[in-house]
Tab-separated table of N, CA and C in Angstrom:
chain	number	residue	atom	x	y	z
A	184	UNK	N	0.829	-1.196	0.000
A	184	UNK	CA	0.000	0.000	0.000
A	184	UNK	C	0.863	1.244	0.000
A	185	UNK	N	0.468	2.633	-0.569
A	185	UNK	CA	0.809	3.424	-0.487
A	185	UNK	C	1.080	4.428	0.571
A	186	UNK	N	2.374	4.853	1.083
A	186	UNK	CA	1.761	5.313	2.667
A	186	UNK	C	2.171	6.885	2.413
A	187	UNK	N	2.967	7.335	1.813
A	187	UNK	CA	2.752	8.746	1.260
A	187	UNK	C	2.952	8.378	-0.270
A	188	UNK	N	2.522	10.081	-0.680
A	188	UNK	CA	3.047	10.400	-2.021
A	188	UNK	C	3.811	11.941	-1.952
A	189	UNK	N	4.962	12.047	-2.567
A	189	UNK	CA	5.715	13.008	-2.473
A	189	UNK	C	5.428	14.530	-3.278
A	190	UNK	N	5.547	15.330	-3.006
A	190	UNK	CA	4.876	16.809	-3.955
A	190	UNK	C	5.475	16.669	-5.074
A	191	UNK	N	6.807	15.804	-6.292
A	191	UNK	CA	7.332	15.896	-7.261
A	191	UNK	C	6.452	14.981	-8.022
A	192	UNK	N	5.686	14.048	-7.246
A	192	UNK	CA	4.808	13.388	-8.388
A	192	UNK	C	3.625	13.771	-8.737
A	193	UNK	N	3.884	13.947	-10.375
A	193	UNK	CA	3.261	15.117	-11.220
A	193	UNK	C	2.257	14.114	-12.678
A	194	UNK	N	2.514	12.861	-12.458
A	194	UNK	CA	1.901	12.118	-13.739
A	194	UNK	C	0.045	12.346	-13.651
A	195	UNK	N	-0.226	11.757	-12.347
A	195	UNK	CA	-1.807	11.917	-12.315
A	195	UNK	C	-2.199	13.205	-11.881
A	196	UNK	N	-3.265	13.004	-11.357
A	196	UNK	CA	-3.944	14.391	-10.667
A	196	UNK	C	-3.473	14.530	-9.463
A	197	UNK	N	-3.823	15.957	-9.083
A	197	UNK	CA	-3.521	16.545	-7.471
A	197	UNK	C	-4.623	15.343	-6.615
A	198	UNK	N	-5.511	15.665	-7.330
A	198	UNK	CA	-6.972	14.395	-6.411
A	198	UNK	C	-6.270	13.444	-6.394
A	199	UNK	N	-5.775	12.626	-7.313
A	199	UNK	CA	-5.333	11.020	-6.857
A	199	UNK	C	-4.330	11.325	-5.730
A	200	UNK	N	-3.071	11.550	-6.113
A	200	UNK	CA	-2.161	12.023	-4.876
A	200	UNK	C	-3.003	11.931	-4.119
A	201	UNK	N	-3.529	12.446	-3.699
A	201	UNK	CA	-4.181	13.804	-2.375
A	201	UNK	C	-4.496	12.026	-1.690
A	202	UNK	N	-5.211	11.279	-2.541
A	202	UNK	CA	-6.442	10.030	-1.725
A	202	UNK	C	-5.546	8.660	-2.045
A	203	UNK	N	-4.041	9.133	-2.359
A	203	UNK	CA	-3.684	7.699	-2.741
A	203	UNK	C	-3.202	6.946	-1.528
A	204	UNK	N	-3.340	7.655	-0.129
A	204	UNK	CA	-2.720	7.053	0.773
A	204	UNK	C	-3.175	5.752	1.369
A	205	UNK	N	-2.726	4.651	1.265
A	205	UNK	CA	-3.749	3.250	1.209
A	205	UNK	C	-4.412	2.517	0.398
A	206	UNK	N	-4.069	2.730	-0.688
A	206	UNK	CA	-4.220	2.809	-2.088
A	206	UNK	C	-3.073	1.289	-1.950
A	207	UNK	N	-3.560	0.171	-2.558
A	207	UNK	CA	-2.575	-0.806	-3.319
A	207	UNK	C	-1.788	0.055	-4.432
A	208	UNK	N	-1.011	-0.228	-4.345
A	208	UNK	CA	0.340	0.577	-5.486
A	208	UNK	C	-0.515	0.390	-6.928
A	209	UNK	N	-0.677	-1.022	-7.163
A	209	UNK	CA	-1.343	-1.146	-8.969
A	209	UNK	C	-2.043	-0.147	-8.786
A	210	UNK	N	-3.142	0.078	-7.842
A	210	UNK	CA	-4.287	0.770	-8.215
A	210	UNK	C	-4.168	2.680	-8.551
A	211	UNK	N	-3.140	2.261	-9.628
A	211	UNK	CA	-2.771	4.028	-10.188
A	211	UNK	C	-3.779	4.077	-11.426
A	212	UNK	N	-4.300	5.484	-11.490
A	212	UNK	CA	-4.571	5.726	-12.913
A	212	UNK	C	-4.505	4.318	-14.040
A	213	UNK	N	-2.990	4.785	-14.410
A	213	UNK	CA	-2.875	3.686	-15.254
A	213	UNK	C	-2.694	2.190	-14.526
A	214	UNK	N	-3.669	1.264	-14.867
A	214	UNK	CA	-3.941	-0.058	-13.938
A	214	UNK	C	-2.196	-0.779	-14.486
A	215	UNK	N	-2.025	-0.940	-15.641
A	215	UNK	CA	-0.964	-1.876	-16.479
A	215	UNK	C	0.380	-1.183	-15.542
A	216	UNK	N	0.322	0.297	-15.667
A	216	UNK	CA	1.583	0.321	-14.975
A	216	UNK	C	1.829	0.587	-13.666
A	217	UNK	N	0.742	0.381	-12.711
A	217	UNK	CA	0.726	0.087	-11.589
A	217	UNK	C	1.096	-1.312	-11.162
A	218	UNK	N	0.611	-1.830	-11.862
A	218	UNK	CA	0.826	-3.909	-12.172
A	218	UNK	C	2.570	-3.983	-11.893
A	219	UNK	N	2.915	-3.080	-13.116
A	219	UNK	CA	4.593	-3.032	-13.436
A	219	UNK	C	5.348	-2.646	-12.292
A	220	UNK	N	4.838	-1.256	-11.867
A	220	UNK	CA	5.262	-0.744	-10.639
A	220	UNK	C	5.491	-2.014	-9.536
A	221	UNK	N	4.639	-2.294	-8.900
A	221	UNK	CA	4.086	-3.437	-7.871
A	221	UNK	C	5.090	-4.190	-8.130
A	222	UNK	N	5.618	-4.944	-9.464
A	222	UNK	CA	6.260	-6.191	-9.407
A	222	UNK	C	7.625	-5.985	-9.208
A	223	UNK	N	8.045	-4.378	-9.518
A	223	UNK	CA	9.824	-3.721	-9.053
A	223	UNK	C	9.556	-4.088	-7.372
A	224	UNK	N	8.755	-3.166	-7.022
A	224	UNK	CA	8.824	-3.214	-5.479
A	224	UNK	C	8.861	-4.792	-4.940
A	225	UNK	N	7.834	-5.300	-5.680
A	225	UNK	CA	7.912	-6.929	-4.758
A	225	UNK	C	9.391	-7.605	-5.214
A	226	UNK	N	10.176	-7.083	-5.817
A	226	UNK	CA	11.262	-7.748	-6.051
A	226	UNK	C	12.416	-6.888	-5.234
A	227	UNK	N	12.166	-5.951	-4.620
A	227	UNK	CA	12.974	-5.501	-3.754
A	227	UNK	C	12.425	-6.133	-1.977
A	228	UNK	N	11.311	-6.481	-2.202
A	228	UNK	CA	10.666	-7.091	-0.674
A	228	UNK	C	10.671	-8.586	-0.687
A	229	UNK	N	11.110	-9.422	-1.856
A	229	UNK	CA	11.484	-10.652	-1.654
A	229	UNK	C	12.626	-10.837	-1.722
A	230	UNK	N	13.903	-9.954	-2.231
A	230	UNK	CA	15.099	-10.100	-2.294
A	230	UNK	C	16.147	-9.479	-1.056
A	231	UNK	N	15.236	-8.315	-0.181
A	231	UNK	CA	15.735	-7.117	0.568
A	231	UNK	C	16.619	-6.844	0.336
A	232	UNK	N	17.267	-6.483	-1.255
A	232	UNK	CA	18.188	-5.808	-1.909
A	232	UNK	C	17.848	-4.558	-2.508
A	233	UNK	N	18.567	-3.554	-2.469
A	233	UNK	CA	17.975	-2.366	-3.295
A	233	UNK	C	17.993	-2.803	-4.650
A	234	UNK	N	17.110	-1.531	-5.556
A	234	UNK	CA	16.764	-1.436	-6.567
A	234	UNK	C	17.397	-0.093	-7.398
A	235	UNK	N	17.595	-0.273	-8.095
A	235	UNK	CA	17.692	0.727	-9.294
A	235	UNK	C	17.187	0.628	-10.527
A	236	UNK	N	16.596	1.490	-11.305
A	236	UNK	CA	16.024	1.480	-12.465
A	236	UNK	C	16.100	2.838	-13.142
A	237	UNK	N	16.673	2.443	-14.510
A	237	UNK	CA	16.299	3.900	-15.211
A	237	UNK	C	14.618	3.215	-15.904
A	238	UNK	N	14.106	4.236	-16.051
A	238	UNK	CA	12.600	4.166	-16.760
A	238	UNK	C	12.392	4.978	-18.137
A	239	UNK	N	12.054	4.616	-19.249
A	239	UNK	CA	11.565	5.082	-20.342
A	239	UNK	C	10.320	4.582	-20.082
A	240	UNK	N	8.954	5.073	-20.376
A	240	UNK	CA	7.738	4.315	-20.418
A	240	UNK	C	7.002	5.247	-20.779
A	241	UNK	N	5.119	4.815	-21.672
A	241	UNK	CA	4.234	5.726	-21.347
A	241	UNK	C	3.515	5.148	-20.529
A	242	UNK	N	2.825	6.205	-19.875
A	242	UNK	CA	1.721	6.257	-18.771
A	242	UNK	C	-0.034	6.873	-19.383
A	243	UNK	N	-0.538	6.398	-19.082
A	243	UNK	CA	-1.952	6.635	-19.327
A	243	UNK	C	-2.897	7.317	-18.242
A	244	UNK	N	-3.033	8.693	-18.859
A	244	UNK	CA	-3.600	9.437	-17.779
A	244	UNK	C	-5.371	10.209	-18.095
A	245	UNK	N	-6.182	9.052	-17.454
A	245	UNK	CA	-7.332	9.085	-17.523
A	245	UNK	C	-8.577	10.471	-16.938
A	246	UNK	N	-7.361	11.259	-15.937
A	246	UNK	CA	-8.202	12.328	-15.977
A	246	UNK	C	-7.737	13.740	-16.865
A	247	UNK	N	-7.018	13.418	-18.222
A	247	UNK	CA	-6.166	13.829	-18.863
A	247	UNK	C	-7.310	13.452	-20.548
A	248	UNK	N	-7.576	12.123	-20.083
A	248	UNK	CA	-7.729	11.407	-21.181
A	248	UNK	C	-6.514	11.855	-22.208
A	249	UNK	N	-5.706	11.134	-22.147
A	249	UNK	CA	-4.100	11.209	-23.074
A	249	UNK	C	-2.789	10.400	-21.894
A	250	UNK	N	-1.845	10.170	-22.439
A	250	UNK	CA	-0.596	9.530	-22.408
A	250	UNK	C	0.644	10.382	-22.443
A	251	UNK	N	1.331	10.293	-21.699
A	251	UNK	CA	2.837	10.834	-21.575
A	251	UNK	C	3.587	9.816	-21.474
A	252	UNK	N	5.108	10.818	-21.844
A	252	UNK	CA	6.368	9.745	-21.645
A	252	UNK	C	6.649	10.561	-20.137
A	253	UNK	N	6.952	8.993	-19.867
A	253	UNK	CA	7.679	9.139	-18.711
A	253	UNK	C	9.578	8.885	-18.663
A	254	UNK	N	10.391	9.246	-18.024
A	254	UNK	CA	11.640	9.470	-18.266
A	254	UNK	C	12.068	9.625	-16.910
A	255	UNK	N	12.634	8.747	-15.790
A	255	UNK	CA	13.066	8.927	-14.577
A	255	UNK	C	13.689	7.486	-14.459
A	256	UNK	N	14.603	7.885	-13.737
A	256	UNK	CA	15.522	7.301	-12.674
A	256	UNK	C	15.064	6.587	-11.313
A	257	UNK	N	14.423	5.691	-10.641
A	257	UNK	CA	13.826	5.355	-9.755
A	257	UNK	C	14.727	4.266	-8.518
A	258	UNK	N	14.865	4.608	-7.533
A	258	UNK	CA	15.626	3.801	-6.280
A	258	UNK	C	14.935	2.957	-5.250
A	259	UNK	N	14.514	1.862	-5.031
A	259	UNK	CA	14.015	1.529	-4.236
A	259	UNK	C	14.387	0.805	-3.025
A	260	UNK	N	14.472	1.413	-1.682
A	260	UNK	CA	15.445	0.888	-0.690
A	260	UNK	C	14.590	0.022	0.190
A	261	UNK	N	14.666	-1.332	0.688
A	261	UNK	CA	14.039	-1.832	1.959
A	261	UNK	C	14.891	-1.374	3.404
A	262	UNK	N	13.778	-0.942	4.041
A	262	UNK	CA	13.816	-0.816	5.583
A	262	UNK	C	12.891	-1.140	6.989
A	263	UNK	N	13.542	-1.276	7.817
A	263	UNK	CA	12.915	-1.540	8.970
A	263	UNK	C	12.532	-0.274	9.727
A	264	UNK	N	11.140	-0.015	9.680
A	264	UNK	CA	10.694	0.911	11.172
A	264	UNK	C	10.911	0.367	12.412
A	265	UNK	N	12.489	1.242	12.766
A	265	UNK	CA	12.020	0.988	14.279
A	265	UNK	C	10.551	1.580	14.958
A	266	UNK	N	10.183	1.862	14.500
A	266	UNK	CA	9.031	2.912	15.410
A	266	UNK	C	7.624	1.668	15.553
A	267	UNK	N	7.465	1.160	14.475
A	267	UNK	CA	6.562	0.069	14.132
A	267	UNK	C	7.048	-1.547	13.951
A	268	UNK	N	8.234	-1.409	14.068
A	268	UNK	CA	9.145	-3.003	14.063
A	268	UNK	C	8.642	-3.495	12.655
A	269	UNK	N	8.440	-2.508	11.637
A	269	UNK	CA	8.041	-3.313	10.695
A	269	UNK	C	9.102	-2.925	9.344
A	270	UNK	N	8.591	-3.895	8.341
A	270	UNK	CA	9.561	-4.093	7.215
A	270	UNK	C	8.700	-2.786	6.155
A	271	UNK	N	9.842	-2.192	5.527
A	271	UNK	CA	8.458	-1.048	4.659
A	271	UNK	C	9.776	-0.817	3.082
A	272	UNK	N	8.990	-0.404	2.143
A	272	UNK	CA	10.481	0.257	1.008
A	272	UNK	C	9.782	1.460	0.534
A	273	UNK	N	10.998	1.861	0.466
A	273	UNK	CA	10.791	3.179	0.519
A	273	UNK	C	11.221	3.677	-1.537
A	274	UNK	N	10.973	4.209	-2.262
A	274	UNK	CA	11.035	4.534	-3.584
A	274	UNK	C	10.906	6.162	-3.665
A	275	UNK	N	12.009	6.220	-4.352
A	275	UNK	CA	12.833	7.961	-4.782
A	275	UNK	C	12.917	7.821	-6.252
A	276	UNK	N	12.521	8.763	-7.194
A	276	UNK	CA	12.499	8.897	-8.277
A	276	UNK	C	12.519	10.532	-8.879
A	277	UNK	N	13.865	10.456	-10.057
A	277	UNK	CA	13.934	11.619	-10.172
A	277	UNK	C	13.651	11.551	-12.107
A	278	UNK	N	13.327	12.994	-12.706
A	278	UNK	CA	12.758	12.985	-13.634
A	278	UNK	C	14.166	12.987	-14.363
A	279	UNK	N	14.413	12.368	-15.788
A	279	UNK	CA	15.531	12.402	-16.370
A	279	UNK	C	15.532	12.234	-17.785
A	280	UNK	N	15.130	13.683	-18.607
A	280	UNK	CA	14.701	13.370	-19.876
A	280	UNK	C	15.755	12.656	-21.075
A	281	UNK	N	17.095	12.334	-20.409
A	281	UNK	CA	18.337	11.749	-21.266
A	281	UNK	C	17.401	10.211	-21.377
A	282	UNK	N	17.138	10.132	-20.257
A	282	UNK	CA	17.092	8.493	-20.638
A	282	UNK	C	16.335	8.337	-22.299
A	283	UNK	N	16.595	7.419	-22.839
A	283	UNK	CA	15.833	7.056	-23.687
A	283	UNK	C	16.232	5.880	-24.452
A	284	UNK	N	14.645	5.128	-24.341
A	284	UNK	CA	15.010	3.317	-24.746
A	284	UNK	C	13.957	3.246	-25.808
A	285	UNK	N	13.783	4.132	-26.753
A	285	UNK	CA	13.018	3.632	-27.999
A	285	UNK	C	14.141	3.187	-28.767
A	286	UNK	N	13.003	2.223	-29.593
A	286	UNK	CA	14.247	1.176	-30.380
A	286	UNK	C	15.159	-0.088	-29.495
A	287	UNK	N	15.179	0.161	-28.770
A	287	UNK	CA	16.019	-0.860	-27.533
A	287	UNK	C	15.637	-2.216	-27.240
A	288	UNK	N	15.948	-2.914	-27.356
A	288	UNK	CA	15.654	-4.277	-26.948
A	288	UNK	C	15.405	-4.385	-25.806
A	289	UNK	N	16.218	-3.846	-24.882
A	289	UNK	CA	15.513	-3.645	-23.429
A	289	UNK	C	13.984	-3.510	-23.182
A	290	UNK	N	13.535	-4.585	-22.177
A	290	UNK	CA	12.263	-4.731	-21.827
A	290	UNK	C	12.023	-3.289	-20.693
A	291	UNK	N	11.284	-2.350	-21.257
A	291	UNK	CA	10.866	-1.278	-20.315
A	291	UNK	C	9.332	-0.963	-20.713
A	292	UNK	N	8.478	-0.849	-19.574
A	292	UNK	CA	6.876	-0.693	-19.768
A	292	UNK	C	6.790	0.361	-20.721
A	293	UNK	N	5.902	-0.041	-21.645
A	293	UNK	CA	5.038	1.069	-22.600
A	293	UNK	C	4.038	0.748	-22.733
């Protein structure tokens, strides 16, 4: 589940942000790349290894009705709350219009 969202994320609406707190991760705007999303993170929570990813992808933005590229850099760290003794990961993503994987054999969501 989602337990914040940060003021740099700019793909959906201010409304989603605003209500995504508790929100299953898939359940973004775009369902397919929420799916995608979900399966980075569960591979940082079955491995408790960090993550790195550059991202080329589009996103589908339904209160937009239209699609953007997306272009970021994304980190995903596992940690322990001491405060809650619990296991949580935490994901940092910065916007990075160099990247670019059209044409690429590399498997990246579109």
């Amino acid at each position: 589940q989602i337990a914040e969202v940060g003021p740099g994320f700019m793909a959906f609406s201010p409304e989603w942000c605003r209500n995504a707190v508790g929100v299953a991760i898939e359940n973004q705007p775009d369902y397919e790349y929420g799916l995608w999303v979900r399966e980075r993170f569960a591979s940082v929570a079955d491995s408790w290894e960090p993550r790195f990813d550059e991202v080329d992808g589009i996103l589908q933005r339904p209160h937009r009705d239209d699609r953007i590229r997306a272009r970021y850099r994304r980190l995903i760290l596992p940690y322990r709350d001491t405060d809650t003794n619990s296991d949580r990961l935490i994901g940092v993503s910065v916007t990075d219009e160099s990247i670019d994987f059209r044409g690429s054999e590399t498997l990246r969501h579109a």
